[in-house]
């Protein structure tokens, strides 16, 4: 079985996360919804990818920030030009890199913190087992 993966996470600030993940990281807005069983949300990703991210907000129910600075999503971008373009797009959107909690990620990557305190690593390497 090859499953599709949805990573779902609540937030207190959908507009700020859209700016980070859509505008900064360049993920496509696949679906958005308002008032669906009391939740607003958006799904982001690449149409051909086997994964997508879902961010939801339930008005009146605060969820807070990431529990630690080591809560990560890692995107492997082995092409140096593609990696640099991704880093430059994040910076141009107003997001500055942060030092990784685990220094391993700083060796070949660049880490950015989203508005909820979760971090995304743009890793300039191929993922291999």
Coordinates of C-alpha atoms in Angstrom, one line a residue:
X1 CA 0.0 0.0 0.0
X2 CA 1.2 3.5 -0.9
X3 CA -0.7 6.0 1.1
X4 CA -1.1 9.7 0.6
X5 CA -0.1 11.7 3.7
X6 CA -1.9 14.6 5.3
X7 CA -0.2 16.5 8.1
X8 CA -2.9 18.3 10.0
X9 CA -2.2 21.0 12.6
X10 CA -4.4 23.6 14.3
X11 CA -3.4 27.2 14.5
X12 CA -4.5 30.5 16.0
X13 CA -3.5 32.4 12.8
X14 CA -4.4 31.1 9.4
X15 CA -3.5 34.2 7.5
X16 CA 0.0 34.3 8.9
X17 CA 0.6 30.6 8.1
X18 CA -0.7 31.2 4.5
X19 CA 1.9 33.9 4.1
X20 CA 4.6 31.5 5.4
X21 CA 3.7 28.3 3.6
X22 CA 2.1 29.6 0.5
X23 CA 3.9 32.8 -0.2
X24 CA 7.2 32.0 1.4
X25 CA 7.6 28.2 0.7
X26 CA 5.7 28.4 -2.5
X27 CA 3.2 25.6 -1.7
X28 CA -0.1 25.7 -3.7
X29 CA -3.4 26.4 -2.0
X30 CA -5.2 23.2 -2.8
X31 CA -8.5 23.7 -0.8
X32 CA -9.8 26.2 1.6
X33 CA -12.9 26.1 3.8
X34 CA -14.8 28.2 6.2
X35 CA -17.3 27.1 8.9
X36 CA -16.9 23.4 8.1
X37 CA -18.3 21.8 11.3
X38 CA -17.0 24.8 13.2
X39 CA -13.6 24.9 11.6
X40 CA -11.9 27.1 9.0
X41 CA -8.9 25.7 7.2
X42 CA -6.6 25.4 4.2
X43 CA -4.7 22.6 2.6
X44 CA -1.4 23.3 1.0
X45 CA 1.0 21.3 -1.1
X46 CA 2.0 20.4 -4.6
X47 CA -0.7 18.9 -6.8
X48 CA 1.6 16.0 -7.9
X49 CA 3.0 15.3 -4.4
X50 CA 1.7 12.4 -2.3
X51 CA 1.4 14.7 0.8
X52 CA -0.2 17.9 1.8
X53 CA -0.4 20.1 4.9
X54 CA -3.7 21.1 6.5
X55 CA -4.0 24.0 8.9
X56 CA -7.3 24.5 10.8
X57 CA -8.6 27.1 13.1
X58 CA -11.6 26.7 15.4
X59 CA -12.8 30.1 16.6
X60 CA -12.8 30.5 20.3
X61 CA -10.4 27.6 20.9
X62 CA -6.7 28.8 21.2
X63 CA -4.0 26.2 20.5
X64 CA -0.8 28.1 21.3
X65 CA 2.7 27.6 19.9
X66 CA 4.9 24.7 19.1
X67 CA 6.0 22.7 22.2
X68 CA 9.7 22.8 21.3
X69 CA 12.0 24.4 18.7
X70 CA 12.8 20.9 17.3
X71 CA 9.3 20.3 15.8
X72 CA 10.3 20.2 12.2
X73 CA 9.2 19.7 8.6
X74 CA 12.2 18.9 6.4
X75 CA 12.0 19.5 2.6
X76 CA 14.9 17.9 0.7
X77 CA 16.0 20.0 -2.3
X78 CA 19.1 18.4 -3.8
X79 CA 19.4 20.9 -6.7
X80 CA 21.5 23.8 -5.5
X81 CA 19.7 26.4 -7.7
X82 CA 16.3 25.2 -6.6
X83 CA 17.4 25.2 -3.0
X84 CA 18.8 28.8 -3.3
X85 CA 15.6 30.0 -4.9
X86 CA 13.6 28.5 -2.1
X87 CA 15.7 30.2 0.5
X88 CA 15.7 33.5 -1.4
X89 CA 11.8 33.4 -1.7
X90 CA 11.5 32.9 2.1
X91 CA 13.8 35.9 2.7
X92 CA 12.0 38.0 0.1
X93 CA 8.7 37.3 1.8
X94 CA 10.2 38.6 5.1
X95 CA 11.2 35.4 6.9
X96 CA 14.8 35.3 8.2
X97 CA 16.6 32.0 8.9
X98 CA 17.0 30.8 12.5
X99 CA 19.7 28.6 14.0
X100 CA 18.5 25.0 14.2
X101 CA 18.0 23.5 17.6
X102 CA 19.8 20.4 16.3
X103 CA 23.0 21.8 14.6
X104 CA 22.9 18.9 12.1
X105 CA 20.3 20.8 10.0
X106 CA 22.6 23.9 9.7
X107 CA 25.3 21.9 7.9
X108 CA 23.4 21.7 4.6
X109 CA 20.2 23.4 5.4
X110 CA 18.5 26.6 6.2
X111 CA 15.8 26.7 8.9
X112 CA 12.8 29.0 9.2
X113 CA 10.3 29.3 12.0
X114 CA 6.6 29.7 11.1
X115 CA 4.3 32.1 13.0
X116 CA 3.3 29.3 15.4
X117 CA 6.9 28.4 16.3
X118 CA 7.1 25.3 14.2
X119 CA 10.2 25.0 12.0
X120 CA 10.8 24.2 8.4
X121 CA 14.2 23.1 7.2
X122 CA 15.1 23.5 3.5
X123 CA 17.8 20.8 3.2
X124 CA 20.2 21.1 0.3
X125 CA 20.6 17.3 -0.1
X126 CA 18.8 14.3 -1.5
X127 CA 17.0 12.1 1.0
X128 CA 18.3 8.6 0.9
X129 CA 17.7 5.5 3.1

